[in-house]
Coordinates of C-alpha atoms in Angstrom, one line a residue:
M18 CA 24.0 16.3 -43.2
Q19 CA 21.9 17.8 -40.5
T20 CA 21.4 16.6 -37.0
S21 CA 19.0 17.3 -34.3
E22 CA 21.6 18.5 -31.9
K23 CA 19.4 21.1 -30.4
H24 CA 17.4 18.3 -28.9
K25 CA 19.9 17.5 -26.1
I26 CA 19.6 14.8 -23.6
S27 CA 19.8 17.3 -20.7
G28 CA 16.3 18.4 -21.7
K29 CA 14.4 19.5 -24.8
Y30 CA 11.6 18.8 -26.0
F31 CA -4.4 20.4 -24.0
D32 CA -5.3 21.7 -21.2
Q33 CA -8.1 19.6 -19.7
P34 CA -10.0 20.2 -16.4
V35 CA -8.9 18.2 -13.4
Q36 CA -12.4 16.8 -13.1
E37 CA -12.2 15.4 -16.6
L38 CA -8.8 13.8 -16.0
E39 CA -10.1 12.1 -12.9
S40 CA -13.1 10.7 -14.7
H41 CA -10.6 9.2 -17.3
C42 CA -9.2 7.0 -14.5
W43 CA -12.1 6.3 -12.2
P44 CA -15.8 5.3 -12.5
P45 CA -18.4 7.9 -11.8
N46 CA -18.5 9.3 -8.2
Q47 CA -15.3 7.5 -7.3
S48 CA -12.6 10.1 -7.5
L49 CA -9.4 9.3 -5.8
D50 CA -9.6 12.6 -4.1
H51 CA -11.9 10.9 -1.6
Y52 CA -9.9 7.7 -1.4
Q53 CA -8.5 7.0 2.0
S54 CA -5.0 5.7 2.3
C55 CA -4.7 2.2 3.6
S56 CA -1.6 3.1 5.6
D57 CA -2.0 3.7 9.3
D58 CA 0.9 6.2 9.0
G59 CA 1.3 8.2 5.8
G60 CA 5.0 8.7 6.4
N61 CA 5.6 5.1 6.9
G62 CA 3.7 4.3 3.8
L63 CA 5.9 6.6 1.8
Q64 CA 9.1 5.2 3.2
Y65 CA 8.0 1.7 2.5
S66 CA 7.2 2.5 -1.1
V67 CA 10.5 4.3 -1.7
Q68 CA 12.5 1.4 -0.3
N69 CA 10.6 -1.0 -2.5
L70 CA 10.7 1.1 -5.6
E71 CA 14.2 2.5 -5.5
Q72 CA 15.7 -0.6 -7.0
Y73 CA 13.8 0.0 -10.2
C74 CA 15.1 3.5 -10.7
T75 CA 17.1 2.8 -13.9
L76 CA 16.6 3.1 -17.6
E77 CA 19.3 0.7 -18.5
S78 CA 18.7 -1.4 -21.6
S79 CA 21.0 -3.9 -23.1
S80 CA 21.6 -1.7 -26.2
G81 CA 24.8 0.1 -25.5
M82 CA 24.2 0.5 -21.8
Q83 CA 26.4 -0.7 -18.9
N84 CA 25.0 -2.3 -15.8
S85 CA 24.8 -0.1 -12.8
S86 CA 24.7 -1.0 -9.1
S87 CA 20.9 -0.9 -9.3
T88 CA 19.2 -4.2 -8.5
A89 CA 16.9 -4.0 -11.5
S90 CA 17.3 -3.2 -15.1
F91 CA 15.8 -3.8 -18.6
S92 CA 16.6 -7.2 -20.0
P93 CA 18.1 -7.7 -23.4
N94 CA 14.6 -8.2 -24.9
G95 CA 13.5 -4.9 -23.5
S96 CA 11.3 -6.2 -20.6
P97 CA 11.7 -5.0 -17.1
V98 CA 13.5 -7.5 -14.9
S99 CA 12.7 -7.2 -11.2
Q100 CA 14.5 -8.7 -8.3
P101 CA 12.3 -10.5 -5.8
N102 CA 11.1 -8.5 -2.8
S103 CA 9.5 -10.4 0.0
Q104 CA 7.9 -7.2 1.4
S105 CA 6.2 -6.2 -1.8
Y106 CA 2.5 -6.8 -2.5
P107 CA 1.6 -10.0 -4.3
S108 CA 3.1 -10.0 -7.7
D109 CA 2.4 -13.6 -8.6
L110 CA -1.3 -12.9 -9.3
H111 CA -1.9 -15.4 -12.1
H112 CA 1.1 -14.4 -14.3
S113 CA 1.9 -17.2 -16.7
P114 CA 5.5 -17.9 -17.6
D115 CA 4.9 -16.9 -21.2
N116 CA 3.7 -13.4 -20.4
A117 CA 6.6 -11.7 -22.1
C118 CA 6.5 -8.0 -21.5
S119 CA 7.5 -7.3 -25.1
S120 CA 4.2 -8.6 -26.3
P121 CA 1.3 -6.3 -27.1
V122 CA -0.8 -5.1 -24.1
S123 CA -3.5 -7.5 -23.4
G124 CA -5.3 -9.3 -20.6
S125 CA -3.0 -12.3 -20.8
C126 CA -1.1 -11.2 -17.7
V127 CA -4.1 -10.9 -15.4
T128 CA -7.3 -12.7 -14.6
D129 CA -8.9 -15.3 -16.8
N130 CA -12.1 -15.9 -14.9
E131 CA -14.3 -14.7 -12.1
H132 CA -12.6 -17.0 -9.6
D133 CA -9.2 -15.6 -10.2
L134 CA -10.6 -12.1 -9.9
K135 CA -12.1 -12.9 -6.4
H136 CA -8.8 -14.5 -5.5
M137 CA -6.8 -11.4 -6.4
I138 CA -9.2 -9.2 -4.5
R139 CA -8.8 -11.4 -1.5
Q140 CA -5.0 -11.1 -1.8
L141 CA -5.4 -7.4 -2.0
E142 CA -7.5 -7.4 1.2
T143 CA -4.6 -9.3 2.8
A144 CA -2.1 -6.7 1.8
M145 CA -4.4 -3.9 3.0
L146 CA -5.6 -5.4 6.3
G147 CA -2.6 -7.5 7.3
T148 CA -1.9 -11.2 7.6
D149 CA -4.7 -11.7 10.0
S150 CA -7.3 -10.7 7.5
D151 CA -8.3 -14.4 7.0
N152 CA -9.9 -14.1 10.4
F153 CA -11.5 -10.8 9.6
D154 CA -14.9 -11.2 7.9
I155 CA -15.2 -8.2 5.7
Y156 CA -18.9 -8.8 5.2
A157 CA -19.8 -9.2 8.8
I158 CA -19.0 -5.7 9.9
N159 CA -21.8 -4.4 12.1
T160 CA -21.0 -0.7 11.8
S161 CA -22.8 0.6 8.7
G162 CA -20.3 3.3 8.1
G163 CA -17.4 0.8 8.1
A164 CA -19.2 -1.6 5.8
T165 CA -19.9 1.2 3.4
Q166 CA -16.3 2.3 3.4
I167 CA -15.0 -1.2 2.8
S168 CA -17.5 -1.7 0.1
I169 CA -16.2 1.4 -1.6
E170 CA -12.6 0.3 -1.2
E171 CA -13.5 -3.1 -2.7
E172 CA -15.2 -1.5 -5.7
R173 CA -12.1 0.6 -6.3
W174 CA -9.8 -2.5 -6.3
K175 CA -12.3 -4.3 -8.5
Y176 CA -12.1 -1.4 -11.0
M177 CA -8.4 -1.7 -11.0
M178 CA -8.7 -5.4 -11.8
E179 CA -11.0 -4.6 -14.7
M180 CA -8.6 -2.1 -16.1
I181 CA -5.8 -4.6 -16.0
A182 CA -8.0 -7.3 -17.5
R183 CA -8.7 -4.9 -20.4
G184 CA -5.0 -4.2 -20.8
D185 CA -5.8 -0.5 -20.5
L186 CA -2.2 0.7 -20.0
K187 CA -3.1 4.4 -20.3
E188 CA -5.8 4.3 -17.6
L189 CA -3.5 2.3 -15.3
L190 CA -0.7 4.8 -15.7
C191 CA -3.2 7.6 -14.9
A192 CA -4.5 5.7 -11.9
C193 CA -1.0 5.2 -10.6
A194 CA -0.1 8.9 -11.1
K195 CA -3.4 9.9 -9.3
A196 CA -2.6 7.6 -6.4
I197 CA 0.8 9.2 -6.0
D198 CA -0.7 12.6 -6.3
N199 CA -3.1 11.6 -3.4
N200 CA -0.2 10.1 -1.4
D201 CA -1.9 6.7 -1.6
M202 CA 1.2 4.7 -1.4
H203 CA -0.4 1.3 -1.1
M204 CA -2.4 1.7 -4.3
A205 CA 0.6 3.3 -6.1
D206 CA 2.9 0.5 -5.1
W207 CA 0.5 -2.2 -6.2
L208 CA -0.2 -0.5 -9.5
M209 CA 3.5 -0.2 -10.2
T210 CA 3.9 -3.9 -9.7
Q211 CA 1.2 -4.5 -12.3
L212 CA 2.5 -1.9 -14.7
R213 CA 5.9 -3.5 -14.7
Q214 CA 4.3 -6.6 -16.3
M215 CA 2.7 -4.5 -19.0
V216 CA 5.4 -2.0 -20.2
S217 CA 8.3 -2.7 -22.5
V218 CA 11.0 -0.5 -24.1
S219 CA 10.7 -2.8 -27.2
G220 CA 6.9 -3.1 -27.4
E221 CA 4.1 -1.0 -28.9
P222 CA 4.3 2.8 -28.7
I223 CA 2.2 3.0 -25.5
Q224 CA 4.2 0.2 -23.9
R225 CA 7.5 1.9 -24.7
L226 CA 6.2 5.3 -23.5
G227 CA 4.7 3.6 -20.5
A228 CA 8.1 2.1 -19.5
Y229 CA 9.6 5.6 -19.3
M230 CA 6.6 7.2 -17.6
L231 CA 6.7 4.4 -15.0
E232 CA 10.4 5.2 -14.5
G233 CA 9.3 8.8 -14.0
L234 CA 6.8 7.8 -11.3
V235 CA 9.4 5.6 -9.6
A236 CA 12.0 8.4 -9.7
R237 CA 9.5 10.8 -8.3
L238 CA 9.0 8.6 -5.2
A239 CA 12.6 7.3 -4.8
S240 CA 14.4 10.5 -5.5
S241 CA 12.0 13.1 -4.2
G242 CA 12.4 15.3 -7.3
S243 CA 16.2 15.0 -7.6
S244 CA 17.9 15.8 -10.9
I245 CA 17.2 13.7 -13.9
Y246 CA 20.7 12.2 -14.0
K247 CA 20.6 11.1 -10.4
A248 CA 17.1 9.7 -10.9
L249 CA 18.0 7.6 -13.9
R250 CA 21.6 6.6 -12.9
C251 CA 22.4 6.0 -16.6
K252 CA 25.9 5.8 -18.1
E253 CA 26.2 8.4 -20.8
P254 CA 26.8 7.2 -24.4
A255 CA 29.9 8.5 -26.1
S256 CA 29.4 11.8 -27.8
A257 CA 29.6 10.3 -31.3
E258 CA 26.9 7.7 -30.4
L259 CA 24.7 10.5 -29.0
L260 CA 25.0 12.5 -32.1
S261 CA 24.1 9.4 -34.1
Y262 CA 20.9 8.9 -32.0
M263 CA 19.9 12.5 -32.4
H264 CA 20.5 12.4 -36.1
I265 CA 18.3 9.3 -36.5
L266 CA 15.5 11.0 -34.6
Y267 CA 15.9 14.1 -36.7
E268 CA 15.6 12.1 -39.9
V269 CA 12.7 9.9 -38.9
C270 CA 10.5 12.6 -37.4
P271 CA 10.0 15.9 -39.3
Y272 CA 9.2 17.9 -36.2
F273 CA 12.7 19.3 -35.6
K274 CA 13.6 19.6 -39.3
F275 CA 10.3 21.5 -39.7
G276 CA 11.1 23.9 -36.9
Y277 CA 14.5 24.8 -38.2
M278 CA 13.4 25.1 -41.8
S279 CA 10.5 27.5 -40.9
A280 CA 12.8 29.6 -38.7
N281 CA 15.4 29.8 -41.5
G282 CA 12.7 30.8 -44.0
A283 CA 11.5 33.6 -41.8
I284 CA 15.1 34.9 -41.3
A285 CA 15.9 34.7 -45.1
E286 CA 12.7 36.6 -45.8
A287 CA 13.5 39.4 -43.3
M288 CA 17.1 39.7 -44.5
K289 CA 16.5 39.7 -48.3
D290 CA 17.6 43.3 -48.7
E291 CA 20.3 43.4 -46.0
S292 CA 24.1 43.4 -46.7
R293 CA 25.2 42.7 -43.1
V294 CA 23.4 40.0 -41.2
H295 CA 24.0 39.1 -37.5
I296 CA 22.2 36.0 -36.3
I297 CA 22.0 35.4 -32.5
D298 CA 21.2 31.8 -31.7
F299 CA 20.4 31.2 -28.0
Q300 CA 21.1 27.5 -28.2
I301 CA 23.4 26.8 -31.2
A302 CA 24.4 23.2 -30.1
Q303 CA 26.0 21.7 -33.3
G304 CA 25.1 24.7 -35.5
S305 CA 23.5 22.5 -38.2
Q306 CA 20.4 24.7 -38.4
W307 CA 22.5 27.3 -40.2
L308 CA 24.0 25.1 -42.9
T309 CA 20.9 25.4 -45.1
L310 CA 20.6 29.1 -44.5
I311 CA 24.2 29.8 -45.5
H312 CA 23.5 27.8 -48.7
A313 CA 20.3 29.8 -49.4
L314 CA 21.9 33.2 -48.8
S315 CA 24.9 32.3 -50.9
A316 CA 22.5 32.1 -53.9
R317 CA 20.7 35.3 -53.2
P318 CA 20.3 37.6 -56.3
G319 CA 22.9 40.4 -56.2
G320 CA 25.3 38.3 -54.1
P321 CA 25.3 37.0 -50.5
P322 CA 25.4 39.3 -47.4
S323 CA 28.2 39.1 -44.9
I324 CA 27.0 36.8 -42.1
R325 CA 28.0 36.8 -38.4
I326 CA 26.6 34.2 -36.1
T327 CA 26.7 34.5 -32.3
G328 CA 26.4 31.0 -30.9
I329 CA 25.2 30.7 -27.3
D330 CA 25.2 27.4 -25.5
D331 CA 25.6 26.0 -22.0
P332 CA 29.1 24.7 -21.5
T333 CA 27.7 21.3 -20.6
S334 CA 26.7 20.9 -24.3
A335 CA 30.4 20.4 -25.0
Y336 CA 29.9 16.7 -24.1
A337 CA 27.4 16.1 -26.9
R338 CA 29.5 18.1 -29.4
G339 CA 32.7 16.4 -28.4
G340 CA 34.3 19.8 -27.7
G341 CA 33.7 23.5 -27.3
L342 CA 31.9 26.0 -29.5
E343 CA 35.1 26.5 -31.6
I344 CA 34.1 23.2 -33.3
V345 CA 30.8 24.8 -34.4
G346 CA 32.7 27.9 -35.7
Q347 CA 35.1 25.9 -37.7
R348 CA 32.3 23.8 -39.3
L349 CA 30.3 26.9 -40.3
R350 CA 33.3 28.8 -41.4
K351 CA 34.4 26.0 -43.7
L352 CA 31.0 25.9 -45.3
A353 CA 30.8 29.6 -45.8
E354 CA 34.2 29.7 -47.4
S355 CA 33.1 27.0 -49.9
C356 CA 30.0 29.0 -50.7
K357 CA 32.0 32.3 -51.0
V358 CA 30.0 33.9 -48.2
P359 CA 31.8 36.4 -45.9
F360 CA 31.5 34.9 -42.4
E361 CA 32.4 35.4 -38.8
F362 CA 31.6 33.4 -35.7
H363 CA 31.3 34.7 -32.2
S364 CA 30.9 32.2 -29.3
A365 CA 29.3 32.6 -25.9
A366 CA 29.7 29.5 -23.9
I367 CA 27.2 30.4 -21.2
S368 CA 23.7 29.4 -20.1
G369 CA 20.8 31.4 -21.4
T370 CA 20.0 32.5 -17.9
E371 CA 23.4 34.3 -17.7
V372 CA 23.3 36.1 -21.1
Q373 CA 23.6 39.8 -20.9
L374 CA 23.9 42.5 -23.6
E375 CA 27.7 42.5 -23.5
N376 CA 27.8 38.8 -24.4
L377 CA 26.2 39.3 -27.8
G378 CA 28.9 41.3 -29.6
I379 CA 26.5 43.8 -31.2
Q380 CA 28.1 45.9 -33.9
P381 CA 26.6 49.1 -35.5
G382 CA 25.1 48.8 -39.0
E383 CA 24.1 45.2 -38.9
A384 CA 20.6 43.7 -39.3
I385 CA 19.9 41.4 -36.3
A386 CA 17.9 38.1 -36.2
V387 CA 17.3 36.4 -32.9
N388 CA 16.6 32.7 -32.9
F389 CA 14.8 30.9 -30.0
A390 CA 14.5 27.3 -31.3
M391 CA 13.7 24.7 -28.7
T392 CA 15.4 26.7 -25.9
L393 CA 13.1 29.1 -24.1
H394 CA 11.2 26.3 -22.4
H395 CA 14.4 25.6 -20.5
M396 CA 14.4 29.1 -19.0
P397 CA 12.8 29.3 -15.6
D398 CA 10.1 31.9 -15.2
E399 CA 8.2 33.5 -12.3
S400 CA 6.7 30.1 -11.3
V401 CA 10.1 28.8 -10.4
G402 CA 11.9 31.6 -8.7
T403 CA 12.2 35.4 -8.3
Q404 CA 14.0 35.8 -11.6
N405 CA 11.8 35.4 -14.8
H406 CA 14.4 34.6 -17.4
R407 CA 11.9 33.9 -20.2
D408 CA 10.5 37.4 -20.1
R409 CA 14.0 38.9 -19.4
L410 CA 15.5 37.4 -22.6
L411 CA 12.6 38.6 -24.7
R412 CA 13.1 42.1 -23.4
L413 CA 16.8 41.8 -24.1
A414 CA 16.0 40.7 -27.6
K415 CA 13.6 43.6 -28.0
S416 CA 16.3 46.1 -27.0
L417 CA 18.4 45.0 -30.0
S418 CA 15.7 46.2 -32.4
P419 CA 16.0 43.0 -34.5
K420 CA 14.5 42.6 -37.9
V421 CA 13.0 39.3 -36.9
V422 CA 12.8 36.9 -33.8
T423 CA 12.0 33.3 -34.5
L424 CA 10.3 30.9 -32.0
V425 CA 10.1 27.1 -32.3
E426 CA 8.7 25.2 -29.4
Q427 CA 6.8 22.0 -28.5
E428 CA 3.1 22.6 -28.2
A429 CA 2.5 21.3 -24.7
N430 CA 1.6 22.5 -21.3
T431 CA 4.1 21.2 -18.8
N432 CA 5.3 24.4 -17.1
T433 CA 2.9 25.4 -14.3
A434 CA 0.4 22.6 -14.6
P435 CA 0.0 20.6 -11.3
F436 CA 1.4 17.1 -11.3
F437 CA -1.5 15.0 -12.4
P438 CA -2.6 17.2 -15.3
R439 CA 1.1 17.5 -16.3
F440 CA 1.4 13.7 -16.3
Y441 CA -1.7 13.4 -18.5
E442 CA -0.5 16.1 -20.9
T443 CA 3.0 14.5 -21.1
M444 CA 1.5 11.1 -21.9
N445 CA -0.6 12.4 -24.8
H446 CA 2.1 14.6 -26.2
Y447 CA 4.9 12.0 -26.3
L448 CA 2.6 9.2 -27.3
A449 CA 2.0 11.0 -30.6
I450 CA 5.8 11.2 -31.0
F451 CA 6.3 7.5 -30.2
E452 CA 3.6 6.6 -32.6
S453 CA 5.2 8.6 -35.4
I454 CA 8.5 6.9 -34.7
D455 CA 6.8 3.6 -35.0
V456 CA 5.6 4.4 -38.5
T457 CA 9.1 5.4 -39.9
L458 CA 11.5 3.4 -37.8
P459 CA 10.8 -0.4 -37.6
R460 CA 10.4 -1.8 -34.1
E461 CA 13.3 -4.2 -34.8
H462 CA 15.7 -1.4 -35.7
K463 CA 18.6 -2.0 -33.4
E464 CA 19.2 1.7 -32.6
R465 CA 15.5 2.6 -31.9
I466 CA 15.7 1.9 -28.1
N467 CA 18.7 4.1 -27.8
V468 CA 17.1 6.9 -29.9
E469 CA 14.1 7.0 -27.6
Q470 CA 16.0 6.5 -24.5
H471 CA 18.6 9.2 -25.0
C472 CA 16.6 11.7 -27.0
L473 CA 13.1 11.4 -25.4
A474 CA 13.1 9.4 -22.2
R475 CA 15.0 11.9 -20.1
E476 CA 12.6 14.6 -21.0
I477 CA 9.7 12.5 -20.0
V478 CA 11.2 11.5 -16.7
N479 CA 12.3 15.0 -15.9
I480 CA 8.8 16.3 -16.4
I481 CA 7.3 13.6 -14.2
A482 CA 9.9 13.2 -11.5
C483 CA 11.2 16.7 -10.8
E484 CA 9.9 19.9 -9.4
G485 CA 11.3 23.4 -8.8
P486 CA 14.6 24.4 -10.5
E487 CA 15.4 20.7 -11.1
R488 CA 12.5 20.4 -13.6
V489 CA 14.0 22.0 -16.7
E490 CA 11.5 20.7 -19.2
R491 CA 8.8 23.3 -18.9
H492 CA 6.9 23.6 -22.2
E493 CA 4.2 26.2 -22.8
L494 CA 1.4 26.4 -25.3
L495 CA 1.7 29.0 -28.1
G496 CA -1.0 31.1 -26.5
K497 CA 1.2 31.7 -23.5
W498 CA 4.3 32.4 -25.7
R499 CA 2.2 34.9 -27.7
S500 CA 1.3 36.8 -24.5
R501 CA 5.0 36.9 -23.5
F502 CA 6.1 38.3 -26.9
I503 CA 3.3 40.9 -27.0
M504 CA 4.1 42.0 -23.4
A505 CA 7.7 42.4 -24.5
G506 CA 6.7 44.7 -27.3
F507 CA 6.7 42.4 -30.3
T508 CA 4.1 42.0 -33.0
P509 CA 3.5 38.9 -35.1
S510 CA 5.2 38.5 -38.4
P511 CA 3.4 35.8 -40.4
L512 CA 5.6 33.3 -42.3
S513 CA 5.6 33.7 -46.1
S514 CA 3.7 31.5 -48.5
F515 CA 7.0 30.3 -49.8
V516 CA 8.0 29.0 -46.4
N517 CA 4.6 27.3 -46.0
A518 CA 4.9 25.6 -49.4
T519 CA 8.4 24.4 -48.6
I520 CA 7.2 22.7 -45.4
K521 CA 4.3 21.1 -47.2
T522 CA 6.7 19.7 -49.8
L523 CA 8.8 18.3 -46.9
L524 CA 5.8 16.5 -45.4
Q525 CA 5.0 14.8 -48.7
S526 CA 8.0 12.5 -48.1
Y527 CA 6.6 11.4 -44.7
C528 CA 3.6 9.6 -43.5
D529 CA 0.2 11.1 -44.4
K530 CA -0.8 11.1 -40.7
Y531 CA 1.4 14.2 -40.2
T532 CA -0.6 17.4 -40.3
L533 CA 0.3 21.0 -41.1
E534 CA -2.0 23.9 -40.0
E535 CA -1.5 27.6 -40.4
K536 CA -3.4 29.7 -37.8
D537 CA -3.0 33.4 -37.0
G538 CA 0.4 33.4 -38.6
V539 CA 1.7 30.4 -36.7
L540 CA 2.5 27.0 -38.3
Y541 CA 1.6 23.9 -36.3
L542 CA 3.1 20.5 -37.3
G543 CA 1.1 17.7 -35.7
W544 CA 0.4 13.9 -35.7
M545 CA -3.1 12.9 -36.4
N546 CA -4.3 16.4 -35.7
R547 CA -2.5 16.8 -32.4
A548 CA -0.1 19.7 -32.7
I549 CA 3.4 18.8 -31.7
I550 CA 5.5 21.8 -32.7
A551 CA 4.6 25.4 -33.2
S552 CA 6.7 27.8 -35.2
C553 CA 6.3 31.6 -35.6
A554 CA 8.2 34.8 -36.2
W555 CA 8.0 38.3 -34.5
R556 CA 9.1 41.8 -35.3
C557 CA 9.5 45.0 -33.3

């Protein structure tokens, strides 16, 4: 049985103009770029927010998680549980006791009438202007410039209130991210207080995604871009539990299965006349991708070829496997023996950034296939440092004169995009995945929270919270990958019609909202016409 082990918790897994993104969050002519911070001292505002928010920097749920020293966590029903903070902005703004966070997003947690709205705005004025604001007549300002500015500020807060009343979680998340991007800590802190009442790890797809995106925003402030593990402070599940979570995700979502099947089809097609096959997998993980290929090659007319697999993987993956790469070799060797396929396994327990020619064990007379499945987006490029490992590895692959090179990657733009466009892209990309999980895996499924938390949440928080070398989730759109491959000297190798038919047959057993599109020799698997995974093959 296959697992999605390539989708590791340490990180796996459309461009829109910034102006358009801003208009998504704000009314016309009210961009936050012109919003003035309410803090008298920007530094103090940031320090205040970090102190207030650090307590929420955890993704602990009751499902299989241990309590940490953090002062806040997710309660057993999946709702965020916050400890009181006397210094925070008013959080008791007409929240009724029955406003359970696991309920669908609605206006029930905010204002019910115009009087409450005015009351909330007045409370916000108090937070902005200080405790003496009751003696400060905001409408009696003689200076026209000051009156205009305060009027604009009031309109912005009113707009926030309207979004909350509508239960527009996507817009509020965007508004919070924009406030952070503009270093408006007062607005960001207040919006986070409201968002905590609306998100839930056990709610609707946008509520569940929102919970992890909010954690990313909190971690971005409290951790200043520290590593994902420090930001989340989560206790790791046992390796067997983690494998179970990844397997569930692999079965309920066809994205990863689709990727591996299409890559295997391209390799089988390229190697149909070869007697000695050497597959170099730059992130072999559990090695399950190759189980179906060994079976397929064993049935090849004229007999199977001899197969040698070089498995490359970061030594930290040993945790998810429950041991070193020798476990992968033993598993594949046992299968090959049962299929009467001559087989060798060569391990290279090193990071992809460290791979050199001598690590690959190349032998004369063998046909080489190079597999980059869900791995190149972890390699830093020229935007991160002086060493561009993405392009270096492609040049290294080209020097091997391979028969085929396969690429499977998420179709998203989170590498060089600035923070706010990256936040917006992440929300849309992962919302499609959460929605597809919701169709296949019932919300009451006891393991669903763990599946999303350990297989997806860390990616989301890493993209939002981290920068520089600590941000390892750096997806690129297929157009950028195409440019890199062509620059390295490769040409496209369209997938065969047989591979396409196989994928279409696979999709028939899933929800009809999944889409499959072939364009310029590339296969795109998507959800409701949004491409999620791109798969393609290249030759020298």
